[in-house]
Coordinates of C-alpha atoms in Angstrom, one line a residue:
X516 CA 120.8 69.5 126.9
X517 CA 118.6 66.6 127.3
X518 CA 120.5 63.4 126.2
X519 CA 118.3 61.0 123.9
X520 CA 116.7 57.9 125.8
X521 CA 116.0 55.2 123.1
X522 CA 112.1 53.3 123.5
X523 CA 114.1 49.9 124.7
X524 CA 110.3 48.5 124.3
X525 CA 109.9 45.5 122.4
X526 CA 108.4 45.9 119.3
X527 CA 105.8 43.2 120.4
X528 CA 104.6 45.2 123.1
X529 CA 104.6 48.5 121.7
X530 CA 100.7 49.4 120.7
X531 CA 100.1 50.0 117.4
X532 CA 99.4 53.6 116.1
X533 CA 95.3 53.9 116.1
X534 CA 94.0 54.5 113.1
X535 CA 92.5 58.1 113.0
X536 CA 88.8 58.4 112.2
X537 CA 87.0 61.7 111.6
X538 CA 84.3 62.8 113.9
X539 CA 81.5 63.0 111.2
X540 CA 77.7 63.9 112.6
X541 CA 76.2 60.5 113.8
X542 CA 79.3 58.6 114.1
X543 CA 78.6 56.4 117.1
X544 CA 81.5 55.6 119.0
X545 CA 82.5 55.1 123.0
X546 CA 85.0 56.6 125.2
X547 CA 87.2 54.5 126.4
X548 CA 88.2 55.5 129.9
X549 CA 84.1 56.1 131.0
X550 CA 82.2 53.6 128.7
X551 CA 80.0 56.5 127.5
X552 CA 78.4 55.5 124.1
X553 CA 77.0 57.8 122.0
X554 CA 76.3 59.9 118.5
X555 CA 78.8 62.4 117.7
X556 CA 77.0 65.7 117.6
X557 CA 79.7 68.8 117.2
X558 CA 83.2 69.2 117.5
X559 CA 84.8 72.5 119.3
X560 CA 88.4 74.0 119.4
X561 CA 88.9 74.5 122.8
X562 CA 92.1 76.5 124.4
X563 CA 92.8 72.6 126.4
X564 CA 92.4 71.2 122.6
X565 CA 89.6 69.8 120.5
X566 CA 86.7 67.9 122.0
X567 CA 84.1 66.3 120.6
X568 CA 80.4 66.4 122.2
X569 CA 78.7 62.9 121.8
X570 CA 75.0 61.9 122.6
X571 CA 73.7 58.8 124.2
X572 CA 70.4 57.1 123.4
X573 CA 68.4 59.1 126.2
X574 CA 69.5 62.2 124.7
X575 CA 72.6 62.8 127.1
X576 CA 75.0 64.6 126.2
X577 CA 79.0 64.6 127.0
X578 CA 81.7 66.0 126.3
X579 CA 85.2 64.7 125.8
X580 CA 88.6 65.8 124.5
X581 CA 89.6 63.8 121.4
X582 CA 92.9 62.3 122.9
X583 CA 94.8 59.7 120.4
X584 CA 93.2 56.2 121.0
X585 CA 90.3 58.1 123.3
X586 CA 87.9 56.3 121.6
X587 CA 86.2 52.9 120.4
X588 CA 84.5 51.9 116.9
X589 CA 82.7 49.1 116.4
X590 CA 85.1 47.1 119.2
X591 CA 88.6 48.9 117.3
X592 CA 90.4 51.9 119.1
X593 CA 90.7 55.0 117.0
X594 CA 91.3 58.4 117.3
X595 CA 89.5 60.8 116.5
X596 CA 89.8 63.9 114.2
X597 CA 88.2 66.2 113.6
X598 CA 86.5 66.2 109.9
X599 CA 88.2 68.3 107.4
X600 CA 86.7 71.9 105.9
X601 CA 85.3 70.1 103.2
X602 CA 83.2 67.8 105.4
X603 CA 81.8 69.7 108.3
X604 CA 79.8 68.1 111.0
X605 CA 76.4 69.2 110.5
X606 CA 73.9 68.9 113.8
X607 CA 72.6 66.0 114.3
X608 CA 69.6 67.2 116.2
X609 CA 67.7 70.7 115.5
X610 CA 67.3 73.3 117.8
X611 CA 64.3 71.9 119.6
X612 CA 66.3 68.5 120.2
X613 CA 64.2 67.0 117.1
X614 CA 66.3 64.5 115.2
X615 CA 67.8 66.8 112.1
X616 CA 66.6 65.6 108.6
X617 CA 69.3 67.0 106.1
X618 CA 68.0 68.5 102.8
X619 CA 64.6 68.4 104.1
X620 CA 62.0 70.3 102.1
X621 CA 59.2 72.5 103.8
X622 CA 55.9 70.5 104.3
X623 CA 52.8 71.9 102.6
X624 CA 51.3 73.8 105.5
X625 CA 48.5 72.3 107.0
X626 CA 44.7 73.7 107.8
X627 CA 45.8 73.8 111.5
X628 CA 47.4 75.9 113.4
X629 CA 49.2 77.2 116.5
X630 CA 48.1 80.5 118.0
X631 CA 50.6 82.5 120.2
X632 CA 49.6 85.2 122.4
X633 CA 52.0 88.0 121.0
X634 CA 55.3 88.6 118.6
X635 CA 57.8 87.5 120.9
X636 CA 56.2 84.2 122.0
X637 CA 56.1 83.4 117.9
X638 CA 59.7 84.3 117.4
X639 CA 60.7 82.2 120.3
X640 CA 58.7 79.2 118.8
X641 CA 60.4 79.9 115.4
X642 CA 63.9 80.1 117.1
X643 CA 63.5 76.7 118.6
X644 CA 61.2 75.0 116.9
X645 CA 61.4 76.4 113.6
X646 CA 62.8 73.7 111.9
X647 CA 60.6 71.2 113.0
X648 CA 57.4 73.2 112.2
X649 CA 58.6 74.2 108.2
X650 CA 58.8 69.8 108.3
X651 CA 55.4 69.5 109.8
X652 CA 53.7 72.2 107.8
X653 CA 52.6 73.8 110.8
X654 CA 51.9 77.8 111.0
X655 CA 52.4 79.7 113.8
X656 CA 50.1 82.8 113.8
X657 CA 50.2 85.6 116.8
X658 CA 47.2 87.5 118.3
X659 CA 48.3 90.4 120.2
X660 CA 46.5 88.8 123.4
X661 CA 43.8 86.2 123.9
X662 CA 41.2 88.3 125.3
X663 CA 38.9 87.3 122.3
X664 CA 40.2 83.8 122.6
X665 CA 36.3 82.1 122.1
X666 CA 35.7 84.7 119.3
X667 CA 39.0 83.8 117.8
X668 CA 38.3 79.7 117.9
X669 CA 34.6 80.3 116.2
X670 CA 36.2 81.8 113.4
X671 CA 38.8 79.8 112.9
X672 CA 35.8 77.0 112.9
X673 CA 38.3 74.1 114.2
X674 CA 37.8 70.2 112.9
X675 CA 39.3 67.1 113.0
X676 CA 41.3 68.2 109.9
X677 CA 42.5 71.7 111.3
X678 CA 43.1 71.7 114.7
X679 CA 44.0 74.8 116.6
X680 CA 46.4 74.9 119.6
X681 CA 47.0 78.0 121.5
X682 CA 49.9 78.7 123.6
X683 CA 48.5 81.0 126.6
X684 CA 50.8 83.2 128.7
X685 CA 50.4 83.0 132.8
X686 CA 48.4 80.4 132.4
X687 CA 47.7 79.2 136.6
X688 CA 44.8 78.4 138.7
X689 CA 42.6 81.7 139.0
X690 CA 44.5 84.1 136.3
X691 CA 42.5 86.0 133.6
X692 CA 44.0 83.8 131.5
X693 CA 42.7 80.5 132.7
X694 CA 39.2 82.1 133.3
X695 CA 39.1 82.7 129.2
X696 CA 40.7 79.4 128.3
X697 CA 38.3 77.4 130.1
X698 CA 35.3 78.9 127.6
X699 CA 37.0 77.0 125.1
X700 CA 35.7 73.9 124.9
X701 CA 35.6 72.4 121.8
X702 CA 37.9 69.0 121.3
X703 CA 39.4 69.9 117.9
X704 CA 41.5 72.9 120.2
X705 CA 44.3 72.5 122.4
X706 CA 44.8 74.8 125.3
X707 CA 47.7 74.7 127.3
X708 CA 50.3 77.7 128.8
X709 CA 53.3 78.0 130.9
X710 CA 53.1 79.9 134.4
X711 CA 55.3 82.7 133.7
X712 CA 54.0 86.7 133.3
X713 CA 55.6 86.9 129.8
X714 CA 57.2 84.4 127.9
X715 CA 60.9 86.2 128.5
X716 CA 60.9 84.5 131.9
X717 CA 60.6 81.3 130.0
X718 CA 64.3 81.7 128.9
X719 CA 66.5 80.9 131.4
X720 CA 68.5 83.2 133.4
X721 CA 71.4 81.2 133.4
X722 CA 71.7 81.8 129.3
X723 CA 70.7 85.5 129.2
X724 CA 74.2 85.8 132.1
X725 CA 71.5 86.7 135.2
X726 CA 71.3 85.2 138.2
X727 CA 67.3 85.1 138.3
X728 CA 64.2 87.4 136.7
X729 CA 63.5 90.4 138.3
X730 CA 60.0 90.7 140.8
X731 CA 58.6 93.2 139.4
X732 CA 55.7 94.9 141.7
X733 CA 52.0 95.4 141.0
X734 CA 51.2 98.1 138.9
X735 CA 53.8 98.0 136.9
X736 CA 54.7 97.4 133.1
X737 CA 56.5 93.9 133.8
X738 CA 59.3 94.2 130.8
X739 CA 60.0 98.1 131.6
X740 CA 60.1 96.7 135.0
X741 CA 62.5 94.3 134.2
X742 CA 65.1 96.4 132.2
X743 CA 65.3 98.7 135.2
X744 CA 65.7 96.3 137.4
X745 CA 68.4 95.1 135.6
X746 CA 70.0 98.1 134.6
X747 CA 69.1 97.8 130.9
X748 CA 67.9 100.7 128.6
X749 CA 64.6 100.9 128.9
X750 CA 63.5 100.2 125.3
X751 CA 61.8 96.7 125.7
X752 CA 62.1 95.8 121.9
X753 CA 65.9 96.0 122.2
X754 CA 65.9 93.8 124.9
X755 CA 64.2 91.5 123.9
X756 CA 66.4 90.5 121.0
X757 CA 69.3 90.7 123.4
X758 CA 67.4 87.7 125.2
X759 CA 66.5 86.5 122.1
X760 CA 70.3 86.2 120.9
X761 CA 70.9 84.2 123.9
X762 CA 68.5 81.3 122.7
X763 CA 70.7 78.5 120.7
X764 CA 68.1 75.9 121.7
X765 CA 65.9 73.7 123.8
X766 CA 68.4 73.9 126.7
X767 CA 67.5 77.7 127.1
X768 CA 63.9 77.1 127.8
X769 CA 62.4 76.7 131.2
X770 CA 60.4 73.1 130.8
X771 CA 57.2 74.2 131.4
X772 CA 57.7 76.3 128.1
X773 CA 59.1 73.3 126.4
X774 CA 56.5 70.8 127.6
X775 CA 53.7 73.0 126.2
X776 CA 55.2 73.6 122.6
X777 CA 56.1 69.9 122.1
X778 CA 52.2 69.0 123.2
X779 CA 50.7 71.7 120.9
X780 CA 52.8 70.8 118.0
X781 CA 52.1 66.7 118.5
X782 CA 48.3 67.8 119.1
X783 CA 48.1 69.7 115.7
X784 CA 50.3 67.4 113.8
X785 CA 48.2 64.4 114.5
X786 CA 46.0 62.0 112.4
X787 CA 42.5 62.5 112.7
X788 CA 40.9 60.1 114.1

């Protein structure tokens, strides 16, 4: 049996217990040991103990385990807990990265728009950027291809009120696709793309657990392609809400996908001028 060893510390240099703060959403506070300042944005159970995820003023993020006096709060050391049941951290950012805006009600939706090219591009927009659209008023339509892209813009009959952006698949130097969106010309529509075949490949493989998208060769159906290359069932729609599963936010998007989005929905969302 252990024998008892008394603290024979002094009292005056013993440190005081820190006083324990909870790790509410926002809470800016710095770890001690690296000097890493930041916004608390979740905290996890992990099986090493409870950490806490904070994010810096260039959108950073760290995480760190929430040790007793880990932490500094407006010059004090504290610890921090995490918040009780009745007080749960809320994100502090949407899914797109978007500062979060609590309580927020859905903006009137505006005479612009934002034109995909089919169902799965409009329900990876939603996933993301979902939040930040209902906020903006902005609707995201699909059109089953963009083959009638100019026929498409004339009807919609584009202004400086209602502005149209279109997010365009394979959109590279001597594609189909870039042949049809360069006969629209008008300034009131905004054009832009990502370079991949289909917007699955703008996930990235890292979050769906592969190590890279399939080639699939010439000829081909590029998503039945893709499930037998990677040993799925070949029933496309069920694979793509596997992928789609895998999508918890901006950090799952390649950035030429994100890039595009973010320009569309500042383009549409702007003052006329």
């Amino acid at each position: 049996m252990r024998s008892y060893q008394p603290d024979l510390t002094p009292p005056w240099k013993r440190s005081a217990p820190a006083p324990e703060v909870p790790a509410e959403a926002d809470l800016v506070v710095e770890e001690v040991s690296t000097g890493f300042c930041g916004a608390v944005i979740r905290c996890e159970k992990t099986a090493q103990g409870p950490t806490v995820t904070l994010e810096d003023r260039f959108g950073k993020h760290r995480v760190f385990p929430m040790e007793p006096r880990g932490f500094l709060l407006e010059g004090r050391v504290v610890t921090l807990v995490r918040p009780s049941a009745a007080a749960p951290v809320r994100p502090a950012r949407t899914a797109s990265g978007s500062v979060a805006v609590p309580g927020a009600r859905a903006r009137v939706a505006r005479a612009g728009r934002i034109y995909v090219e089919g169902r799965h591009d409009a329900e990876l927009v939603e996933r993301v950027w979902g939040d930040d659209l209902r906020i903006e008023g902005v609707v995201v339509e699909y059109l089953e291809g963009i083959d009638d892209l100019p026929a498409v813009v004339r009807e919609f009959s584009p202004g400086p009120d209602a502005r149209l952006g279109v997010l365009v698949d394979h959109l590279v130097p001597g594609s189909k696709e870039s042949r049809i969106a360069d006969q629209v010309t008008d300034g009131n529509v905004l054009v832009v793309g990502h370079p991949y075949i289909d917007v699955w490949e703008a996930v990235k493989p890292s979050s769906v657990g592969i190590t890279a998208w399939p080639v699939v060769p010439r000829g081909q159906d590029w998503k039945t392609g893709v499930c037998r290359a990677l040993g799925w069932p070949e029933n496309t729609g069920a694979a793509w809400q596997h992928i789609l599963s895998k999508v918890h936010s901006y950090r799952d998007l390649e950035p030429s996908l994100l890039g595009s989005v973010e320009h569309l929905i500042d383009f549409v969302t702007a003052p006329p001028e």
